[in-house]
PDB file of C-alpha atoms in Angstrom:
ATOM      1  CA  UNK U 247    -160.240  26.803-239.586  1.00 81.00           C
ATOM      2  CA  UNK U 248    -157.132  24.284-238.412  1.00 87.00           C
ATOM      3  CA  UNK U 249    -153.693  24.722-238.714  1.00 89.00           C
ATOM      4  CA  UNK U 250    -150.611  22.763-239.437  1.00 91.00           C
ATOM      5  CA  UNK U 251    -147.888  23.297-236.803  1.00 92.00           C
ATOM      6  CA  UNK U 252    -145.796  24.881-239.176  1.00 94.00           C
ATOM      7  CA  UNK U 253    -148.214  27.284-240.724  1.00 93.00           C
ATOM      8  CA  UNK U 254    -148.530  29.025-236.896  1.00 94.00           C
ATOM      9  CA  UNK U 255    -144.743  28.475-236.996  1.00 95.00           C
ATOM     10  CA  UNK U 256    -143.767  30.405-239.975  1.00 94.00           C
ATOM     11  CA  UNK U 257    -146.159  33.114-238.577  1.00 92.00           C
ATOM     12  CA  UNK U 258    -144.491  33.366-235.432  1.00 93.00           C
ATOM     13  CA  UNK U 259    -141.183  33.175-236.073  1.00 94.00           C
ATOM     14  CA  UNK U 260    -140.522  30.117-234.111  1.00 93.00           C
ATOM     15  CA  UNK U 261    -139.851  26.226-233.896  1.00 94.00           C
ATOM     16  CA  UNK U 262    -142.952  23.615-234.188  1.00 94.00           C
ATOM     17  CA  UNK U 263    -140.695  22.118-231.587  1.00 95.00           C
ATOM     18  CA  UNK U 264    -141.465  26.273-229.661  1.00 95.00           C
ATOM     19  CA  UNK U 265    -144.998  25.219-229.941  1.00 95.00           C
ATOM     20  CA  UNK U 266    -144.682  21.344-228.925  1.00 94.00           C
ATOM     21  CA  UNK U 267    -142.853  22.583-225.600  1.00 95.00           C
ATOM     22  CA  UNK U 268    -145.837  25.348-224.785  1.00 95.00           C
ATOM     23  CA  UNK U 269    -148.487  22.739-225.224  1.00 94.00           C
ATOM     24  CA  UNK U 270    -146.689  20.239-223.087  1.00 94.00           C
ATOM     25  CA  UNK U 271    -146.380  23.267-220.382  1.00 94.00           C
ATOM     26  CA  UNK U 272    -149.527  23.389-220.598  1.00 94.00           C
ATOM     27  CA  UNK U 273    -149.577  27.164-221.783  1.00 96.00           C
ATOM     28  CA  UNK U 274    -152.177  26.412-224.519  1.00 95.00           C
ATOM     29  CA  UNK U 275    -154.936  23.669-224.628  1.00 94.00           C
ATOM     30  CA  UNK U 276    -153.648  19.962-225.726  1.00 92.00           C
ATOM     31  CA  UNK U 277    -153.599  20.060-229.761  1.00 90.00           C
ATOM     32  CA  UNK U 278    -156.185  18.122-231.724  1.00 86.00           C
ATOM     33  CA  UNK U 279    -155.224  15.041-233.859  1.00 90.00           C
ATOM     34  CA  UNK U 280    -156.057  14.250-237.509  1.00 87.00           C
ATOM     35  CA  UNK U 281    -157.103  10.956-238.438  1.00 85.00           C
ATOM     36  CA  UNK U 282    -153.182  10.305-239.790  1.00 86.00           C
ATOM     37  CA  UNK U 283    -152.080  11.459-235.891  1.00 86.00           C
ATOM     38  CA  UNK U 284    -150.693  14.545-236.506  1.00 88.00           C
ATOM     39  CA  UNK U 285    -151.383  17.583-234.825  1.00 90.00           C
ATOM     40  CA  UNK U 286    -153.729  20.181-235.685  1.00 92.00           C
ATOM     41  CA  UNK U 287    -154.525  23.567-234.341  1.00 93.00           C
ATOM     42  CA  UNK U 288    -157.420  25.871-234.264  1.00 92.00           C
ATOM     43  CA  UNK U 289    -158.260  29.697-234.547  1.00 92.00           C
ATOM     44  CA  UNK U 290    -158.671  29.484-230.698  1.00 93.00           C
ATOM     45  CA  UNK U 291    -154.356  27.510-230.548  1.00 94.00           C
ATOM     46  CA  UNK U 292    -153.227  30.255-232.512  1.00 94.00           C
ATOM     47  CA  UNK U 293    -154.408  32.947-230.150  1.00 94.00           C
ATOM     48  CA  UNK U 294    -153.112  31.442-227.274  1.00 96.00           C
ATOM     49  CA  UNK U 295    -150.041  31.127-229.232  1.00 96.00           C
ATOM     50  CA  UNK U 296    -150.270  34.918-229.799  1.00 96.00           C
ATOM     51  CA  UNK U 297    -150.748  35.595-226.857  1.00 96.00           C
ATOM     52  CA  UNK U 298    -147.396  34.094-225.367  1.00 96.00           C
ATOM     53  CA  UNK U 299    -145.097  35.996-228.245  1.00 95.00           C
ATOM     54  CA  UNK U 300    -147.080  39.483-227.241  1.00 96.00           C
ATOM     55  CA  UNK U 301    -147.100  38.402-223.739  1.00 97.00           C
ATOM     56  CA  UNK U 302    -143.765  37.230-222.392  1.00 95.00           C
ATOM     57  CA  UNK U 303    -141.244  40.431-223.672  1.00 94.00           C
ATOM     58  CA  UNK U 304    -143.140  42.487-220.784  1.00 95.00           C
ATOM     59  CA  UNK U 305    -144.110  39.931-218.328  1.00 96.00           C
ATOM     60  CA  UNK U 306    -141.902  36.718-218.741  1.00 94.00           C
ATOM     61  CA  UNK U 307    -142.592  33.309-218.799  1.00 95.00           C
ATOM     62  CA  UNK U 308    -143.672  32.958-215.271  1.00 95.00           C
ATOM     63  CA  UNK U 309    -146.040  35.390-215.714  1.00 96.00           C
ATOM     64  CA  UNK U 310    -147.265  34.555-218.748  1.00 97.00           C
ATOM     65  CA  UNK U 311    -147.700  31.206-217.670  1.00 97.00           C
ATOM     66  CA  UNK U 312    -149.825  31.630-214.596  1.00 97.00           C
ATOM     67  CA  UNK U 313    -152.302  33.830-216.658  1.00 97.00           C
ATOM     68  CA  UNK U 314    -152.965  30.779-219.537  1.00 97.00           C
ATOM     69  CA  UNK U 315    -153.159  28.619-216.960  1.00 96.00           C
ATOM     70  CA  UNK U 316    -155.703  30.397-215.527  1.00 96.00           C
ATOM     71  CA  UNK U 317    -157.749  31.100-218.187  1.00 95.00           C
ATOM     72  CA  UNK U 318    -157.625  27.723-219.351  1.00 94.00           C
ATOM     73  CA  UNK U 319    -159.096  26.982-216.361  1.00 93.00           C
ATOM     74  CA  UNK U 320    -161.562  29.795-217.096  1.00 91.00           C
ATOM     75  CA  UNK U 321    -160.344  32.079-214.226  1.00 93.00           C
ATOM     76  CA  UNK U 322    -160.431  35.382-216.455  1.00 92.00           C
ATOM     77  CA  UNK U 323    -160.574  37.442-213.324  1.00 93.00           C
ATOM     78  CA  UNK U 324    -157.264  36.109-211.356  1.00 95.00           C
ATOM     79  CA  UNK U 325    -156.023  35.865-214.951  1.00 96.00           C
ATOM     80  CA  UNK U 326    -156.067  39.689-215.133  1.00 95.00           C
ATOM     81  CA  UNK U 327    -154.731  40.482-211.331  1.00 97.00           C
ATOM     82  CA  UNK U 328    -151.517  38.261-212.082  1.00 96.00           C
ATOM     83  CA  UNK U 329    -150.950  41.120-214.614  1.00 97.00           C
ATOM     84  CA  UNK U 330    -151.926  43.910-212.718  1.00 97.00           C
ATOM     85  CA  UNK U 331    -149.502  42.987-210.223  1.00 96.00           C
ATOM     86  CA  UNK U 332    -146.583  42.549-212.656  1.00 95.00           C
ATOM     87  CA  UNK U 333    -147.741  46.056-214.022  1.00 96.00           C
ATOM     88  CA  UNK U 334    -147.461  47.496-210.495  1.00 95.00           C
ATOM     89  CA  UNK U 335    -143.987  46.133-210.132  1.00 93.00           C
ATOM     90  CA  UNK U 336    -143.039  47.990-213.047  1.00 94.00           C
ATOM     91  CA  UNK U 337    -144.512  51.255-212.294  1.00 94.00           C
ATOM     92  CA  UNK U 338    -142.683  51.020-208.606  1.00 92.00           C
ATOM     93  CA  UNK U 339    -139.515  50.044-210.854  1.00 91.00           C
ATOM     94  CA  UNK U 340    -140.063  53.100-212.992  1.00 93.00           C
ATOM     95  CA  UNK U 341    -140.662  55.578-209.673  1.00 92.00           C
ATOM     96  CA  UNK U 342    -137.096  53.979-208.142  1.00 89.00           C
ATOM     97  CA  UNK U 343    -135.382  54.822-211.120  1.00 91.00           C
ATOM     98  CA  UNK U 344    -136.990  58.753-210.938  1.00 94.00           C
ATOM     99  CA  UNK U 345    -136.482  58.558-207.402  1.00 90.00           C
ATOM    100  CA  UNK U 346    -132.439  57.644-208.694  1.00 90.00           C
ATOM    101  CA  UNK U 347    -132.249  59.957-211.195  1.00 91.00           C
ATOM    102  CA  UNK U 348    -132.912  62.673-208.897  1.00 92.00           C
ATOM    103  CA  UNK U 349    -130.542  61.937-206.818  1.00 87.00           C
ATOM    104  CA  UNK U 350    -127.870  61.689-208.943  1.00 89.00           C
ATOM    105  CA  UNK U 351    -128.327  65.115-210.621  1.00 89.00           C
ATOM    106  CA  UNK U 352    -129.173  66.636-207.125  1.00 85.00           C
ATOM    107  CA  UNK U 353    -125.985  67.294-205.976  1.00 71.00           C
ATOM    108  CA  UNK U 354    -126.372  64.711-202.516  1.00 68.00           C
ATOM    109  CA  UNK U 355    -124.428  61.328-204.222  1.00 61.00           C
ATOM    110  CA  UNK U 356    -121.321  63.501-204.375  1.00 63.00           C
ATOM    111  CA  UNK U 357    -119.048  63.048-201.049  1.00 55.00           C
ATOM    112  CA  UNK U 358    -118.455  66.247-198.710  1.00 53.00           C
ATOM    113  CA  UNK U 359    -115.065  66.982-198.210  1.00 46.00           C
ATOM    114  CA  UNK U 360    -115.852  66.384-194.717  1.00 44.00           C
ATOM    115  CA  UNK U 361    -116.494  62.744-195.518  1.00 48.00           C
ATOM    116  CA  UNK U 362    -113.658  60.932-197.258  1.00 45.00           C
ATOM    117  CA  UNK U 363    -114.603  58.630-199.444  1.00 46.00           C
ATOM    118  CA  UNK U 364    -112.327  55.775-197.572  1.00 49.00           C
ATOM    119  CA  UNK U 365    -115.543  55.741-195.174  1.00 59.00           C
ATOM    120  CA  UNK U 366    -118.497  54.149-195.277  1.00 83.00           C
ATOM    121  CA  UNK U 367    -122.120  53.473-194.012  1.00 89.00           C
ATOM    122  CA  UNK U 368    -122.951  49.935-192.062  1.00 91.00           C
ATOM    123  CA  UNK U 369    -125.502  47.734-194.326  1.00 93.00           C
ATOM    124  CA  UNK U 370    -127.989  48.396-192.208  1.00 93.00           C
ATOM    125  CA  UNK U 371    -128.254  52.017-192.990  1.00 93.00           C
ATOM    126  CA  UNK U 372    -128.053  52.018-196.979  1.00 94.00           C
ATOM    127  CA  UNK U 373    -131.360  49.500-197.050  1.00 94.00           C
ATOM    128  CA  UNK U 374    -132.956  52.343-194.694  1.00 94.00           C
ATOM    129  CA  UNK U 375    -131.746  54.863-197.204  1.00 90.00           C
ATOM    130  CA  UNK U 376    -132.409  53.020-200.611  1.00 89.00           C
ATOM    131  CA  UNK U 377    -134.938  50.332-199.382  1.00 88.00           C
ATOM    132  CA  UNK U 378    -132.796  47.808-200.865  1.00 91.00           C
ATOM    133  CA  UNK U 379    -133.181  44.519-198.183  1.00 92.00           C
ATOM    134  CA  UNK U 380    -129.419  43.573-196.596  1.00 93.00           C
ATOM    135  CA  UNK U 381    -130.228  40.320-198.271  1.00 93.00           C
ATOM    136  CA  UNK U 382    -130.073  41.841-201.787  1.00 92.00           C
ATOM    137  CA  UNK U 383    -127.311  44.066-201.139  1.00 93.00           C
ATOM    138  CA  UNK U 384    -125.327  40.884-200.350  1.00 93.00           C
ATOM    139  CA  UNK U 385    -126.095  39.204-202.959  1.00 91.00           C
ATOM    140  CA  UNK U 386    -124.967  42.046-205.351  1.00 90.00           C
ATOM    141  CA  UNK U 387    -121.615  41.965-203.541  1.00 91.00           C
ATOM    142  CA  UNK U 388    -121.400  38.432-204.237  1.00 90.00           C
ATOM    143  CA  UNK U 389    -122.397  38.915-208.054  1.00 87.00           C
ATOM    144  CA  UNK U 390    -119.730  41.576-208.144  1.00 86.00           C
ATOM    145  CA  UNK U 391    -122.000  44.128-208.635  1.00 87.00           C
ATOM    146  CA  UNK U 392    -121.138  45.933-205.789  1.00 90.00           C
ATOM    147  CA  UNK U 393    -118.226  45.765-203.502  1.00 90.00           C
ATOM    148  CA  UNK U 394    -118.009  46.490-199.442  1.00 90.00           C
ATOM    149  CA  UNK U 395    -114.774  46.933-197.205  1.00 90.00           C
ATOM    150  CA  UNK U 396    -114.998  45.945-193.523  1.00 88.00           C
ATOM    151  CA  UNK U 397    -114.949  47.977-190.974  1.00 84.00           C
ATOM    152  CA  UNK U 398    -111.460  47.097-188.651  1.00 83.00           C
ATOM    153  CA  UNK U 399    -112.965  47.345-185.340  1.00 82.00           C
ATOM    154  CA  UNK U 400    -116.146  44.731-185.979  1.00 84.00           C
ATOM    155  CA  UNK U 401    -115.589  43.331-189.622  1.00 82.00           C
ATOM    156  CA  UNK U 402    -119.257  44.435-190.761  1.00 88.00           C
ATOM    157  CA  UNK U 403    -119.986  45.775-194.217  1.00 90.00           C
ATOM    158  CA  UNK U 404    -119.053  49.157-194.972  1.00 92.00           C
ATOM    159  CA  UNK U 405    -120.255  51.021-198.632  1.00 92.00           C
ATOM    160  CA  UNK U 406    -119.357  53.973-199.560  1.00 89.00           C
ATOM    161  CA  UNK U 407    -121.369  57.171-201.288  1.00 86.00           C
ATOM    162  CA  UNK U 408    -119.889  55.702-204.519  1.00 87.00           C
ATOM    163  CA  UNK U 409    -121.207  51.904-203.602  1.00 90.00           C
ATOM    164  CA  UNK U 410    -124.551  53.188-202.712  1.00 89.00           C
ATOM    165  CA  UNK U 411    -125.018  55.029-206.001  1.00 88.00           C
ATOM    166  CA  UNK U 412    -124.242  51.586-207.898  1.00 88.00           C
ATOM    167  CA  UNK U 413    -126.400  49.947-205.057  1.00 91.00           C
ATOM    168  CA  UNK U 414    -129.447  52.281-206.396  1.00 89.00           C
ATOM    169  CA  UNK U 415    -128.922  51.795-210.367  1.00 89.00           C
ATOM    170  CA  UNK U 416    -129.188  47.995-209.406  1.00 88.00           C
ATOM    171  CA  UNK U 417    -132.520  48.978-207.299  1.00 88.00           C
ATOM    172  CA  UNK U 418    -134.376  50.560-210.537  1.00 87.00           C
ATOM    173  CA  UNK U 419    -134.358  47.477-212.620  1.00 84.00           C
ATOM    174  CA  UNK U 420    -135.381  44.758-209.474  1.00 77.00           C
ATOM    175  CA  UNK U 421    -138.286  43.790-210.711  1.00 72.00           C
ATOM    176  CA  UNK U 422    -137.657  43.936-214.728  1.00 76.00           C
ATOM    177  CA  UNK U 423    -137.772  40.993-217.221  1.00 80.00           C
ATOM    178  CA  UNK U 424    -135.033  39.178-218.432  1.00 76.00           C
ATOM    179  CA  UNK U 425    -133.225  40.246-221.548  1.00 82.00           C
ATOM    180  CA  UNK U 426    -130.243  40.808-223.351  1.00 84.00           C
ATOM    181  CA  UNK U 427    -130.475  44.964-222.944  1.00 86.00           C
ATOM    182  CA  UNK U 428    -131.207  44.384-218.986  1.00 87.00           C
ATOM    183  CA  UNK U 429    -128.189  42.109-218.784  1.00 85.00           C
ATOM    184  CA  UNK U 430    -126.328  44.694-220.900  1.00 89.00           C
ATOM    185  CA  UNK U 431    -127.531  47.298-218.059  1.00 88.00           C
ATOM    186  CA  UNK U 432    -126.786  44.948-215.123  1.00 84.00           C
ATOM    187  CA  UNK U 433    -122.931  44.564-216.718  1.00 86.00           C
ATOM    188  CA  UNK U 434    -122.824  48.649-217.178  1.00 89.00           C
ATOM    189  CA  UNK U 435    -123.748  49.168-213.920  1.00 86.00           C
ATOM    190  CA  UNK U 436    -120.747  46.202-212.560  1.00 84.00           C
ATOM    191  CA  UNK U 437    -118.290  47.701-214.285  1.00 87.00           C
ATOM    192  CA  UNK U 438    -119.423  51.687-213.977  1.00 87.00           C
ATOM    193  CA  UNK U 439    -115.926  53.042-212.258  1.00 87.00           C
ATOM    194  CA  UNK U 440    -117.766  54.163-209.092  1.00 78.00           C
ATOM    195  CA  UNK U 441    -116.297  57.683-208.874  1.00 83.00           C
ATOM    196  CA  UNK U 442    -118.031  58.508-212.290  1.00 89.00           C
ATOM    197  CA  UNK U 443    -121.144  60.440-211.642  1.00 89.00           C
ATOM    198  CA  UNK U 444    -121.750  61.353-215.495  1.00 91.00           C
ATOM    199  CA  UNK U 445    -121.701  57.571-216.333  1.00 91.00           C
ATOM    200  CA  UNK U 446    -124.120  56.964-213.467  1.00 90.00           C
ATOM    201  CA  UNK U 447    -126.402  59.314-214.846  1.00 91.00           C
ATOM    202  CA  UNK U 448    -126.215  57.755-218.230  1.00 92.00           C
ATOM    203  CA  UNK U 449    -127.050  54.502-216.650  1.00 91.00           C
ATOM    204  CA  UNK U 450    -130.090  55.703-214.891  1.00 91.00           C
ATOM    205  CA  UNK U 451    -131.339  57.325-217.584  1.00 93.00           C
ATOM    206  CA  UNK U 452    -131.043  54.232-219.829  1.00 93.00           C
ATOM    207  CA  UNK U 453    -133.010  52.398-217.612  1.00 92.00           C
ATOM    208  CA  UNK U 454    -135.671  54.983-217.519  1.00 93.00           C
ATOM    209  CA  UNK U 455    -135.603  54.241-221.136  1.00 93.00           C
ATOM    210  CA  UNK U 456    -135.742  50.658-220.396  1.00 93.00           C
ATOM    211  CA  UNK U 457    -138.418  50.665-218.487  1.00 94.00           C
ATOM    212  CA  UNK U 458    -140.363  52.806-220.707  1.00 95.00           C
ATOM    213  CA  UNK U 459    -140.388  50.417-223.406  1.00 94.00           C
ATOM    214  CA  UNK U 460    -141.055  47.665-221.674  1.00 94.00           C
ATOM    215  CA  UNK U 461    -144.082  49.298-220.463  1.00 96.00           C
ATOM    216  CA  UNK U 462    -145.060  49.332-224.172  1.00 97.00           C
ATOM    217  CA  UNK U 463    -144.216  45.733-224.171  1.00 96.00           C
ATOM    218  CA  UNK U 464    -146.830  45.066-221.184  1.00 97.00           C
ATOM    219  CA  UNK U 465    -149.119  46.873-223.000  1.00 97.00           C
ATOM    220  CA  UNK U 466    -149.216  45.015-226.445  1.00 97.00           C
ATOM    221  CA  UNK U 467    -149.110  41.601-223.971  1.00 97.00           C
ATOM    222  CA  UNK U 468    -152.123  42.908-222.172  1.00 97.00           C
ATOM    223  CA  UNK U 469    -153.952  43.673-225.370  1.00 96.00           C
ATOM    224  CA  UNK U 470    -153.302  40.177-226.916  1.00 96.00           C
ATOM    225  CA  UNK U 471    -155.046  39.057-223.408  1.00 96.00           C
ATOM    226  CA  UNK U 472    -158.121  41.078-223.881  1.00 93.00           C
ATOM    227  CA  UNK U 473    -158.055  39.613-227.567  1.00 93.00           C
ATOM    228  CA  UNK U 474    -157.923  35.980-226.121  1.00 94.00           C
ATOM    229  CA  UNK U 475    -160.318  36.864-223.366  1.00 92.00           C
ATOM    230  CA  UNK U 476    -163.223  37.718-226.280  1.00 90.00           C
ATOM    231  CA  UNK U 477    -162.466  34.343-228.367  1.00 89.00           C
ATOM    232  CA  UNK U 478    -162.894  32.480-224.736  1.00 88.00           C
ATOM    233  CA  UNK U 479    -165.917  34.188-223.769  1.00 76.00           C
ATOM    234  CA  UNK U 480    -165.196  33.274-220.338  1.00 56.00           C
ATOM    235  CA  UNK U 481    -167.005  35.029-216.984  1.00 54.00           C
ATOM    236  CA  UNK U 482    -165.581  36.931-214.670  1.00 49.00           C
ATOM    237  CA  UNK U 483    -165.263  34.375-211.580  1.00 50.00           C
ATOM    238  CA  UNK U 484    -167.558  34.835-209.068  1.00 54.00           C
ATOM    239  CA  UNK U 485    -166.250  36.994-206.061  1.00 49.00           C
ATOM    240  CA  UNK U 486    -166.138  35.567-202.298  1.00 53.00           C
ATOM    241  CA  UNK U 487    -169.285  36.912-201.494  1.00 49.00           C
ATOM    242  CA  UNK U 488    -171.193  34.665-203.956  1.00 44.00           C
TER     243      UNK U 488
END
């Protein structure tokens, strides 16, 4: 059966000129032509075209990129590591943001009264303590997401408790896709008054949420792969060895 590029999409919810731009990326096999010149689709187009709407909300367009390619190309079984290593990137996303939460509601993210918040650890110690790399942390600072004083003796970056919590919130979502709700949590976290525990706590936990669903969106993405996988009938690739 062959499709018009507007029957696929009306279906999808998207522009023929959507489905123009993914075949000229390459993300689905070039379209066949009827004898007028116009294009045509098949059962096998509109699965691949599936596949990118299911796909990309949990692993983004690189992602879902590489893995057509691939299987174009009839590498199923790089196809499916690509996504296992986007899905491990989440789950270490989702442990951070535990990892956060805990130590927010532990009690340890408050400041002692024996150290005043007007001090501060060097750079080098919060990546120890968060795992965050200096390079990152800078960045942040230059985003505004975070903000450092200098230390008067040396000029190198201080952060306070308060910095370092913010510094962690930004941690848990590293890794995650772009969307409007992440840049919505990126802005929370920006403008979170630092001092606020509660609303850091919020945060975290709406990221938690976050990355909950878009575990559920990696999930229905991996699914429409498997789908695709059984209309390509392609074989595993051969392993080193052979």
């Amino acid at each position: 059966m062959n499709f018009r590029p507007v029957d696929i999409a009306r279906k999808l919810n998207v522009s023929t000129s959507a489905l123009r731009n993914y075949e000229a990326a390459g993300l689905v096999p070039p379209a066949e032509r009827t004898a007028a010149g116009h294009r045509t689709y098949t059962e096998l187009h509109a699965a691949y075209f599936e596949c990118i709407q299911a796909m990309s909300p949990g692993f983004g367009m690189d992602v879902t990129a590489e893995v057509l390619r691939l299987l174009q190309k009839g590498e199923r079984s790089p196809a499916l590591w690509c996504m296992t290593e986007a899905q491990a990137a989440l789950f270490r996303d989702k442990r951070s943001a535990d990892e956060t939460l805990a130590y927010l509601e532990s009690g340890e993210a408050e400041s002692p009264p024996e150290e005043p918040e007007s001090g501060g650890k060097s750079i080098g110690r919060v990546s120890a303590e968060t795992g965050v790399p200096r390079s990152a942390i800078r960045y942040w600072e230059k985003e505004g997401l975070v903000s450092a004083a200098r230390n008067p003796v040396n000029g190198y970056r201080t952060f306070t408790r308060h910095q370092v919590r913010k510094i962690r919130l930004i941690h848990t979502l590293r890794q995650a896709v772009y969307s409007q709700e992440l840049a919505e949590l990126k802005r929370a976290i920006g403008l979170l008054d630092p001092a606020n525990l509660e609303a850091a706590k919020t945060i975290a936990r709406d990221s938690l949420r976050y990355l909950e669903r878009m575990n559920l969106h990696q999930l229905k993405g991996a699914y429409s792969v498997y789908k695709l996988c059984e209309k390509l009938d392609v074989p595993l690739s051969p392993s080193p060895r052979e």
